[in-house]
Amino acid sequence: MTTTRLVPVETLHKIVEIATRAPSVHNTQPWRWRGGSQMLELFADPSRQLRETDPDGRNLTLSCGAALHHAQVAAEALGWETQVSRHPDPAQPELLARLVLSPGPPPATAEDTLAALDRRCTDRRRFTAWPVPEERQAHLARLANHWGARAVALTDESERFIAERLVRTAHRVQSADAAAQAEQAAWRHRGVEDGVPADALPGAADLVGAHRNRFEGAGDDTSDPDLEASDGLLVFFDTRDDAAAWLRAGEGLGAMWLAATTGGLALVPLSQVIEVPETRAAFQTEVLGSLAHPLLLVRVGWRSTSRPPPARTPRRPVSEVLELA
Ligand SMILES: Cc1cc2nc3c(=O)[nH]c(=O)nc-3n(C[C@H](O)[C@H](O)[C@H](O)COP(=O)(O)O)c2cc1C
């Protein structure tokens, strides 16, 4: 007797291929997928966890959340509705989500969505000087909230100042931490499947006027942050600091990043400030008034349209991350 495969294998393959274009910390791609006749399951892959800087798995789960977002919008664009159960089996904590697929009409925007998922990237070069309007930042936060995450734009000058100061402190702390540096170095220039290649990072000319990124040394960056900066800062937060909150934040990150891409904005996560326990605690009390846990900070700014995008970061082949039941 043959069983009917309701969702073609090629479709499962395509959805996972698009989902793997999602951002992940250091391009670790810490996910595994299992496909069935009508469903896809997303698993965390702890073998790809950053033990030094992400011992709790926060960034790992956030990364998987972004992939979960991408899988949902990819499925929809390909004509499949999804019903998602998050953490469906408490006995299997690594099973983050189960997506049940059923045929549905692809939205009119399907092609644009697929194109934006394909071109989304981390562009760490300097932004143009145009300010990102507060309404625009609020819109990005609302989108993330619509996906069950909680995000807010930091528009108050003193909050921004403190956040920027803590970002610099975290960078200095990690730059002086040999184990954290070794871990980061291990995920640079790894080859053709994962990690952050040199050509995805800004060259010397593109660094002028750009914010310092985590892949550069700390230098003597002890001056006060620039209050006139025109870019936006948004923080993902939650009253809980657990896997359920991280997964939702990741989905919100995927949604926010896709909208930023479509709207001409670059988005750069600043996760060091959350990775370093002291700056995470200071962020919680000094920026969020102890009301919630910070999960991820991101910076947004207008991309210069005169420059070609940075090189694409590699991905593992689908055959390595998708197992068909
Ligand atoms: C949870 C998370 C944390 C990240 N943290 C940083 C960061 O602190 N600094 C940075 O420059 N990029 C950060 N990134 C971006 C990744 O390095 C990037 O997504 C990955 O290298 C793949 O490249 P792509 O986004 O261009 O596809 C982060 C991404 C995620 C999902």
mmCIF file of C-alpha atoms and ligand atoms in Angstrom:
data_model
loop_
_atom_site.group_PDB
_atom_site.id
_atom_site.type_symbol
_atom_site.label_atom_id
_atom_site.label_comp_id
_atom_site.label_asym_id
_atom_site.label_seq_id
_atom_site.Cartn_x
_atom_site.Cartn_y
_atom_site.Cartn_z
ATOM 1 C CA MET A 1 0.000 0.000 0.000
ATOM 2 C CA THR A 2 1.340 3.431 -0.832
ATOM 3 C CA THR A 3 0.684 6.435 1.363
ATOM 4 C CA THR A 4 -0.355 9.724 -0.146
ATOM 5 C CA ARG A 5 2.139 12.465 0.482
ATOM 6 C CA LEU A 6 -0.102 15.481 0.804
ATOM 7 C CA VAL A 7 2.665 18.046 0.620
ATOM 8 C CA PRO A 8 5.110 17.324 -2.217
ATOM 9 C CA VAL A 9 8.661 16.624 -1.097
ATOM 10 C CA GLU A 10 9.863 19.437 -3.358
ATOM 11 C CA THR A 11 7.644 21.860 -1.453
ATOM 12 C CA LEU A 12 9.013 20.776 1.922
ATOM 13 C CA HIS A 13 12.479 21.091 0.473
ATOM 14 C CA LYS A 14 11.761 24.578 -0.864
ATOM 15 C CA ILE A 15 10.251 25.816 2.412
ATOM 16 C CA VAL A 16 13.269 24.583 4.370
ATOM 17 C CA GLU A 17 15.662 26.026 1.817
ATOM 18 C CA ILE A 18 14.076 29.457 2.262
ATOM 19 C CA ALA A 19 13.911 29.052 6.056
ATOM 20 C CA THR A 20 17.642 28.354 6.163
ATOM 21 C CA ARG A 21 18.278 31.787 4.638
ATOM 22 C CA ALA A 22 17.196 33.136 8.050
ATOM 23 C CA PRO A 23 19.744 35.046 10.111
ATOM 24 C CA SER A 24 21.473 33.159 12.917
ATOM 25 C CA VAL A 25 24.066 34.159 15.462
ATOM 26 C CA HIS A 26 27.510 33.863 13.780
ATOM 27 C CA ASN A 27 25.675 32.064 10.975
ATOM 28 C CA THR A 28 25.686 28.929 13.133
ATOM 29 C CA GLN A 29 22.376 27.740 11.596
ATOM 30 C CA PRO A 30 21.489 25.883 14.797
ATOM 31 C CA TRP A 31 18.455 24.043 13.434
ATOM 32 C CA ARG A 32 17.246 20.704 12.132
ATOM 33 C CA TRP A 33 14.006 20.027 10.294
ATOM 34 C CA ARG A 34 11.919 16.899 9.982
ATOM 35 C CA GLY A 35 9.325 16.665 7.244
ATOM 36 C CA GLY A 36 6.217 14.448 7.203
ATOM 37 C CA SER A 37 3.371 14.037 4.757
ATOM 38 C CA GLN A 38 1.614 17.165 5.990
ATOM 39 C CA MET A 39 3.974 18.792 8.396
ATOM 40 C CA LEU A 40 7.378 20.147 9.213
ATOM 41 C CA GLU A 41 9.027 20.037 12.624
ATOM 42 C CA LEU A 42 11.745 22.432 13.724
ATOM 43 C CA PHE A 43 14.367 21.249 16.227
ATOM 44 C CA ALA A 44 17.112 23.203 17.959
ATOM 45 C CA ASP A 45 20.570 21.764 17.271
ATOM 46 C CA PRO A 46 22.574 22.136 20.484
ATOM 47 C CA SER A 47 25.711 20.846 18.762
ATOM 48 C CA ARG A 48 25.860 24.275 17.086
ATOM 49 C CA GLN A 49 25.362 26.287 20.282
ATOM 50 C CA LEU A 50 27.923 28.941 21.279
ATOM 51 C CA ARG A 51 28.819 27.576 24.696
ATOM 52 C CA GLU A 52 30.906 30.580 25.789
ATOM 53 C CA THR A 53 28.693 33.479 24.804
ATOM 54 C CA ASP A 54 25.307 31.775 24.650
ATOM 55 C CA PRO A 55 25.314 29.209 27.467
ATOM 56 C CA ASP A 56 21.538 29.512 27.963
ATOM 57 C CA GLY A 57 20.742 29.070 24.261
ATOM 58 C CA ARG A 58 19.006 32.441 23.981
ATOM 59 C CA ASN A 59 20.611 33.400 20.671
ATOM 60 C CA LEU A 60 20.296 29.834 19.432
ATOM 61 C CA THR A 61 16.532 29.837 20.038
ATOM 62 C CA LEU A 62 16.147 33.366 18.654
ATOM 63 C CA SER A 63 17.886 32.188 15.480
ATOM 64 C CA CYS A 64 15.525 29.209 15.231
ATOM 65 C CA GLY A 65 12.598 31.588 15.769
ATOM 66 C CA ALA A 66 13.719 33.648 12.778
ATOM 67 C CA ALA A 67 13.858 30.449 10.708
ATOM 68 C CA LEU A 68 10.379 29.537 11.954
ATOM 69 C CA HIS A 69 9.091 32.924 10.784
ATOM 70 C CA HIS A 70 10.739 32.464 7.386
ATOM 71 C CA ALA A 71 9.242 28.977 7.048
ATOM 72 C CA GLN A 72 5.741 30.285 7.727
ATOM 73 C CA VAL A 73 5.881 33.138 5.229
ATOM 74 C CA ALA A 74 7.638 30.947 2.652
ATOM 75 C CA ALA A 75 4.931 28.270 2.984
ATOM 76 C CA GLU A 76 2.211 30.873 2.617
ATOM 77 C CA ALA A 77 3.877 32.376 -0.447
ATOM 78 C CA LEU A 78 4.120 28.900 -1.988
ATOM 79 C CA GLY A 79 0.405 28.260 -1.413
ATOM 80 C CA TRP A 80 0.388 26.449 1.942
ATOM 81 C CA GLU A 81 -1.282 27.667 5.112
ATOM 82 C CA THR A 82 0.457 26.767 8.354
ATOM 83 C CA GLN A 83 -0.873 25.940 11.783
ATOM 84 C CA VAL A 84 1.957 26.234 14.254
ATOM 85 C CA SER A 85 2.293 24.608 17.679
ATOM 86 C CA ARG A 86 5.253 25.924 19.617
ATOM 87 C CA HIS A 87 7.021 23.574 22.045
ATOM 88 C CA PRO A 88 4.363 20.929 21.324
ATOM 89 C CA ASP A 89 5.993 18.171 23.401
ATOM 90 C CA PRO A 90 7.440 19.036 26.828
ATOM 91 C CA ALA A 91 9.273 15.691 26.775
ATOM 92 C CA GLN A 92 11.264 16.926 23.757
ATOM 93 C CA PRO A 93 12.541 20.432 24.593
ATOM 94 C CA GLU A 94 14.566 20.514 21.379
ATOM 95 C CA LEU A 95 11.359 20.235 19.333
ATOM 96 C CA LEU A 96 10.636 23.955 19.032
ATOM 97 C CA ALA A 97 7.682 23.935 16.660
ATOM 98 C CA ARG A 98 5.421 21.775 14.540
ATOM 99 C CA LEU A 99 3.900 23.292 11.403
ATOM 100 C CA VAL A 100 0.874 21.552 9.913
ATOM 101 C CA LEU A 101 0.486 22.496 6.270
ATOM 102 C CA SER A 102 -2.730 22.712 4.266
ATOM 103 C CA PRO A 103 -3.304 24.149 0.798
ATOM 104 C CA GLY A 104 -4.217 27.835 0.746
ATOM 105 C CA PRO A 105 -4.233 30.679 -1.732
ATOM 106 C CA PRO A 106 -0.855 32.397 -2.070
ATOM 107 C CA PRO A 107 -1.143 36.111 -1.288
ATOM 108 C CA ALA A 108 -0.820 38.687 -4.077
ATOM 109 C CA THR A 109 2.490 39.756 -2.528
ATOM 110 C CA ALA A 110 3.992 36.234 -2.680
ATOM 111 C CA GLU A 111 6.668 37.010 -5.247
ATOM 112 C CA ASP A 112 7.821 40.158 -3.453
ATOM 113 C CA THR A 113 7.961 38.252 -0.173
ATOM 114 C CA LEU A 114 10.078 35.460 -1.659
ATOM 115 C CA ALA A 115 12.420 38.016 -3.235
ATOM 116 C CA ALA A 116 12.823 39.891 0.070
ATOM 117 C CA LEU A 117 13.517 36.653 1.985
ATOM 118 C CA ASP A 118 16.235 35.926 -0.540
ATOM 119 C CA ARG A 119 17.912 39.317 -0.383
ATOM 120 C CA ARG A 120 17.718 39.928 3.393
ATOM 121 C CA CYS A 121 21.189 40.142 4.895
ATOM 122 C CA THR A 122 23.191 41.730 7.694
ATOM 123 C CA ASP A 123 24.614 44.940 6.264
ATOM 124 C CA ARG A 124 27.080 46.322 8.809
ATOM 125 C CA ARG A 125 28.325 49.205 6.659
ATOM 126 C CA ARG A 126 27.582 52.814 7.519
ATOM 127 C CA PHE A 127 24.007 53.940 7.039
ATOM 128 C CA THR A 128 23.021 57.076 5.160
ATOM 129 C CA ALA A 129 22.545 60.179 7.318
ATOM 130 C CA TRP A 130 18.755 60.243 6.944
ATOM 131 C CA PRO A 131 17.065 59.761 10.307
ATOM 132 C CA VAL A 132 14.746 56.773 10.680
ATOM 133 C CA PRO A 133 11.426 58.426 11.632
ATOM 134 C CA GLU A 134 9.956 57.400 14.971
ATOM 135 C CA GLU A 135 6.746 56.336 13.224
ATOM 136 C CA ARG A 136 8.776 53.967 11.060
ATOM 137 C CA GLN A 137 10.445 52.448 14.111
ATOM 138 C CA ALA A 138 7.081 52.104 15.852
ATOM 139 C CA HIS A 139 5.753 50.324 12.762
ATOM 140 C CA LEU A 140 8.639 47.808 12.890
ATOM 141 C CA ALA A 141 7.966 47.183 16.576
ATOM 142 C CA ARG A 142 4.255 46.676 15.880
ATOM 143 C CA LEU A 143 5.054 44.097 13.208
ATOM 144 C CA ALA A 144 7.166 42.115 15.644
ATOM 145 C CA ASN A 145 4.412 42.376 18.240
ATOM 146 C CA HIS A 146 1.935 41.079 15.683
ATOM 147 C CA TRP A 147 4.063 37.909 15.554
ATOM 148 C CA GLY A 148 3.727 37.425 19.293
ATOM 149 C CA ALA A 149 7.057 39.041 20.157
ATOM 150 C CA ARG A 150 7.417 42.158 22.267
ATOM 151 C CA ALA A 151 9.557 44.938 20.866
ATOM 152 C CA VAL A 152 9.768 48.668 21.389
ATOM 153 C CA ALA A 153 11.776 51.465 19.805
ATOM 154 C CA LEU A 154 14.093 53.355 22.144
ATOM 155 C CA THR A 155 13.339 56.933 21.249
ATOM 156 C CA ASP A 156 14.040 58.640 24.550
ATOM 157 C CA GLU A 157 17.446 60.301 24.379
ATOM 158 C CA SER A 158 18.643 59.160 27.784
ATOM 159 C CA GLU A 159 17.542 55.538 27.123
ATOM 160 C CA ARG A 160 19.409 55.568 23.838
ATOM 161 C CA PHE A 161 22.470 57.010 25.476
ATOM 162 C CA ILE A 162 22.512 54.316 28.154
ATOM 163 C CA ALA A 163 21.857 51.573 25.590
ATOM 164 C CA GLU A 164 24.729 52.761 23.382
ATOM 165 C CA ARG A 165 27.044 52.993 26.372
ATOM 166 C CA LEU A 166 26.198 49.434 27.399
ATOM 167 C CA VAL A 167 26.723 48.203 23.823
ATOM 168 C CA ARG A 168 30.257 49.616 23.957
ATOM 169 C CA THR A 169 30.906 48.183 27.395
ATOM 170 C CA ALA A 170 29.790 44.717 26.271
ATOM 171 C CA HIS A 171 32.049 44.912 23.237
ATOM 172 C CA ARG A 172 35.011 45.866 25.415
ATOM 173 C CA VAL A 173 34.271 43.096 27.925
ATOM 174 C CA GLN A 174 34.045 40.440 25.208
ATOM 175 C CA SER A 175 37.124 41.752 23.403
ATOM 176 C CA ALA A 176 39.091 41.137 26.597
ATOM 177 C CA ASP A 177 37.620 37.668 27.071
ATOM 178 C CA ALA A 178 39.948 35.163 25.399
ATOM 179 C CA ALA A 179 37.413 32.321 25.391
ATOM 180 C CA ALA A 180 34.687 34.484 23.816
ATOM 181 C CA GLN A 181 37.135 35.748 21.215
ATOM 182 C CA ALA A 182 38.306 32.222 20.366
ATOM 183 C CA GLU A 183 34.720 31.092 19.953
ATOM 184 C CA GLN A 184 33.917 34.007 17.654
ATOM 185 C CA ALA A 185 37.106 33.455 15.649
ATOM 186 C CA ALA A 186 36.114 29.821 15.158
ATOM 187 C CA TRP A 187 32.966 30.977 13.335
ATOM 188 C CA ARG A 188 34.753 33.332 10.957
ATOM 189 C CA HIS A 189 36.003 32.372 7.495
ATOM 190 C CA ARG A 190 34.938 28.767 8.009
ATOM 191 C CA GLY A 191 34.329 27.811 4.420
ATOM 192 C CA VAL A 192 31.411 27.250 2.172
ATOM 193 C CA GLU A 193 28.596 26.205 4.495
ATOM 194 C CA ASP A 194 28.435 28.331 7.640
ATOM 195 C CA GLY A 195 30.105 31.043 9.686
ATOM 196 C CA VAL A 196 30.774 34.678 8.798
ATOM 197 C CA PRO A 197 33.046 35.096 5.763
ATOM 198 C CA ALA A 198 35.354 38.101 5.479
ATOM 199 C CA ASP A 199 33.576 39.471 2.427
ATOM 200 C CA ALA A 200 30.287 39.716 4.327
ATOM 201 C CA LEU A 201 31.953 42.219 6.680
ATOM 202 C CA PRO A 202 32.589 45.852 5.724
ATOM 203 C CA GLY A 203 35.930 46.637 4.102
ATOM 204 C CA ALA A 204 38.057 49.526 5.385
ATOM 205 C CA ALA A 205 36.308 52.134 3.201
ATOM 206 C CA ASP A 206 32.834 51.066 4.366
ATOM 207 C CA LEU A 207 33.843 51.193 8.018
ATOM 208 C CA VAL A 208 34.358 54.954 7.963
ATOM 209 C CA GLY A 209 31.416 56.419 9.849
ATOM 210 C CA ALA A 210 29.952 52.961 10.533
ATOM 211 C CA HIS A 211 29.197 51.703 14.033
ATOM 212 C CA ARG A 212 31.842 49.390 15.400
ATOM 213 C CA ASN A 213 30.777 45.789 14.801
ATOM 214 C CA ARG A 214 31.623 42.802 16.986
ATOM 215 C CA PHE A 215 34.057 41.362 14.460
ATOM 216 C CA GLU A 216 36.414 44.349 14.856
ATOM 217 C CA GLY A 217 38.692 44.894 17.837
ATOM 218 C CA ALA A 218 37.507 47.103 20.697
ATOM 219 C CA GLY A 219 40.075 49.815 19.939
ATOM 220 C CA ASP A 220 40.069 52.748 22.366
ATOM 221 C CA ASP A 221 36.375 53.416 21.937
ATOM 222 C CA THR A 222 35.758 55.034 25.311
ATOM 223 C CA SER A 223 34.247 58.316 24.115
ATOM 224 C CA ASP A 224 30.587 59.033 24.804
ATOM 225 C CA PRO A 225 28.095 57.726 22.247
ATOM 226 C CA ASP A 226 26.911 60.179 19.589
ATOM 227 C CA LEU A 227 23.500 61.488 20.596
ATOM 228 C CA GLU A 228 22.866 62.929 17.159
ATOM 229 C CA ALA A 229 22.986 59.473 15.532
ATOM 230 C CA SER A 230 20.182 59.155 13.009
ATOM 231 C CA ASP A 231 19.642 55.405 13.229
ATOM 232 C CA GLY A 232 17.023 53.637 15.296
ATOM 233 C CA LEU A 233 17.418 51.217 18.195
ATOM 234 C CA LEU A 234 14.751 48.644 18.989
ATOM 235 C CA VAL A 235 14.745 46.163 21.812
ATOM 236 C CA PHE A 236 13.013 42.801 22.038
ATOM 237 C CA PHE A 237 11.959 42.085 25.604
ATOM 238 C CA ASP A 238 9.658 39.876 27.624
ATOM 239 C CA THR A 239 8.520 39.378 31.175
ATOM 240 C CA ARG A 240 10.057 35.888 30.910
ATOM 241 C CA ASP A 241 13.567 35.003 29.864
ATOM 242 C CA ASP A 242 12.860 31.488 28.606
ATOM 243 C CA ALA A 243 12.776 29.435 25.430
ATOM 244 C CA ALA A 244 9.142 30.305 24.673
ATOM 245 C CA ALA A 245 9.926 34.040 24.817
ATOM 246 C CA TRP A 246 13.133 33.610 22.780
ATOM 247 C CA LEU A 247 11.326 31.661 20.040
ATOM 248 C CA ARG A 248 8.628 34.352 19.747
ATOM 249 C CA ALA A 249 11.271 37.085 19.747
ATOM 250 C CA GLY A 250 13.021 35.273 16.905
ATOM 251 C CA GLU A 251 9.803 35.143 14.898
ATOM 252 C CA GLY A 252 9.345 38.860 15.516
ATOM 253 C CA LEU A 253 12.939 39.467 14.467
ATOM 254 C CA GLY A 254 12.306 37.625 11.194
ATOM 255 C CA ALA A 255 9.190 39.720 10.536
ATOM 256 C CA MET A 256 10.889 42.990 11.462
ATOM 257 C CA TRP A 257 13.935 42.220 9.310
ATOM 258 C CA LEU A 258 11.830 41.274 6.297
ATOM 259 C CA ALA A 259 9.862 44.535 6.559
ATOM 260 C CA ALA A 260 13.086 46.502 7.004
ATOM 261 C CA THR A 261 14.520 44.842 3.883
ATOM 262 C CA THR A 262 11.429 45.643 1.834
ATOM 263 C CA GLY A 263 11.469 49.219 3.089
ATOM 264 C CA GLY A 264 15.130 49.950 2.295
ATOM 265 C CA LEU A 265 16.404 49.728 5.866
ATOM 266 C CA ALA A 266 19.422 47.766 7.075
ATOM 267 C CA LEU A 267 19.048 45.927 10.395
ATOM 268 C CA VAL A 268 21.982 44.807 12.546
ATOM 269 C CA PRO A 269 21.461 42.755 15.741
ATOM 270 C CA LEU A 270 23.606 43.858 18.701
ATOM 271 C CA SER A 271 23.520 40.748 20.837
ATOM 272 C CA GLN A 272 26.743 41.265 22.807
ATOM 273 C CA VAL A 273 24.990 43.614 25.240
ATOM 274 C CA ILE A 274 22.622 40.743 26.102
ATOM 275 C CA GLU A 275 25.318 38.036 26.055
ATOM 276 C CA VAL A 276 27.466 39.726 28.717
ATOM 277 C CA PRO A 277 25.685 39.119 32.062
ATOM 278 C CA GLU A 278 26.665 42.502 33.591
ATOM 279 C CA THR A 279 25.448 44.583 30.663
ATOM 280 C CA ARG A 280 22.297 42.474 30.317
ATOM 281 C CA ALA A 281 21.488 43.154 33.980
ATOM 282 C CA ALA A 282 22.283 46.867 33.589
ATOM 283 C CA PHE A 283 20.109 47.062 30.463
ATOM 284 C CA GLN A 284 17.254 45.479 32.359
ATOM 285 C CA THR A 285 17.373 47.966 35.226
ATOM 286 C CA GLU A 286 18.604 51.135 33.511
ATOM 287 C CA VAL A 287 16.739 50.945 30.198
ATOM 288 C CA LEU A 288 13.736 48.724 30.909
ATOM 289 C CA GLY A 289 13.173 49.913 34.470
ATOM 290 C CA SER A 290 13.396 46.314 35.768
ATOM 291 C CA LEU A 291 9.981 45.671 34.206
ATOM 292 C CA ALA A 292 11.129 43.094 31.661
ATOM 293 C CA HIS A 293 14.090 41.055 30.434
ATOM 294 C CA PRO A 294 15.942 42.371 27.378
ATOM 295 C CA LEU A 295 16.293 39.599 24.754
ATOM 296 C CA LEU A 296 17.888 41.313 21.762
ATOM 297 C CA LEU A 297 18.808 44.844 20.722
ATOM 298 C CA VAL A 298 18.840 45.790 17.035
ATOM 299 C CA ARG A 299 19.980 48.853 15.142
ATOM 300 C CA VAL A 300 18.237 50.056 11.982
ATOM 301 C CA GLY A 301 19.302 52.655 9.457
ATOM 302 C CA TRP A 302 18.784 53.542 5.815
ATOM 303 C CA ARG A 303 20.888 51.561 3.365
ATOM 304 C CA SER A 304 22.741 53.542 0.797
ATOM 305 C CA THR A 305 21.270 52.565 -2.563
ATOM 306 C CA SER A 306 24.443 53.506 -4.426
ATOM 307 C CA ARG A 307 26.393 50.521 -3.071
ATOM 308 C CA PRO A 308 25.900 46.871 -3.998
ATOM 309 C CA PRO A 309 24.829 44.637 -1.083
ATOM 310 C CA PRO A 310 27.461 42.764 0.963
ATOM 311 C CA ALA A 311 28.404 39.254 -0.144
ATOM 312 C CA ARG A 312 25.877 36.570 0.738
ATOM 313 C CA THR A 313 26.709 34.396 3.702
ATOM 314 C CA PRO A 314 26.753 30.639 2.949
ATOM 315 C CA ARG A 315 24.267 28.038 4.138
ATOM 316 C CA ARG A 316 24.408 24.306 4.745
ATOM 317 C CA PRO A 317 22.652 22.288 2.046
ATOM 318 C CA VAL A 318 19.041 21.368 2.740
ATOM 319 C CA SER A 319 19.960 17.670 2.622
ATOM 320 C CA GLU A 320 22.025 18.235 5.761
ATOM 321 C CA VAL A 321 19.279 19.875 7.805
ATOM 322 C CA LEU A 322 16.073 18.218 6.535
ATOM 323 C CA GLU A 323 15.207 14.640 7.350
ATOM 324 C CA LEU A 324 12.132 13.180 5.687
ATOM 325 C CA ALA A 325 10.039 10.869 7.841
HETATM 326 C C1 LIG B 1 20.218 36.088 17.506
HETATM 327 C C2 LIG B 1 21.191 36.769 16.570
HETATM 328 C C3 LIG B 1 22.224 37.528 17.099
HETATM 329 C C4 LIG B 1 23.115 38.198 16.246
HETATM 330 N N1 LIG B 1 24.078 39.015 16.790
HETATM 331 C C5 LIG B 1 24.859 39.751 15.973
HETATM 332 C C6 LIG B 1 25.784 40.695 16.530
HETATM 333 O O1 LIG B 1 25.892 40.867 17.745
HETATM 334 N N2 LIG B 1 26.533 41.436 15.667
HETATM 335 C C7 LIG B 1 26.427 41.284 14.305
HETATM 336 O O2 LIG B 1 27.133 41.993 13.585
HETATM 337 N N3 LIG B 1 25.565 40.380 13.748
HETATM 338 C C8 LIG B 1 24.781 39.638 14.551
HETATM 339 N N4 LIG B 1 23.873 38.747 14.011
HETATM 340 C C9 LIG B 1 23.793 38.565 12.539
HETATM 341 C C10 LIG B 1 24.449 37.257 12.095
HETATM 342 O O3 LIG B 1 25.858 37.332 12.198
HETATM 343 C C11 LIG B 1 24.008 36.956 10.651
HETATM 344 O O4 LIG B 1 22.626 36.757 10.619
HETATM 345 C C12 LIG B 1 24.690 35.712 10.075
HETATM 346 O O5 LIG B 1 26.070 35.910 9.974
HETATM 347 C C13 LIG B 1 24.122 35.355 8.690
HETATM 348 O O6 LIG B 1 24.296 36.425 7.791
HETATM 349 P P1 LIG B 1 23.075 37.136 7.058
HETATM 350 O O7 LIG B 1 22.205 37.771 8.105
HETATM 351 O O8 LIG B 1 23.719 38.160 6.164
HETATM 352 O O9 LIG B 1 22.307 36.103 6.295
HETATM 353 C C14 LIG B 1 22.981 38.067 14.833
HETATM 354 C C15 LIG B 1 21.929 37.285 14.315
HETATM 355 C C16 LIG B 1 21.031 36.654 15.171
HETATM 356 C C17 LIG B 1 19.876 35.873 14.591
#
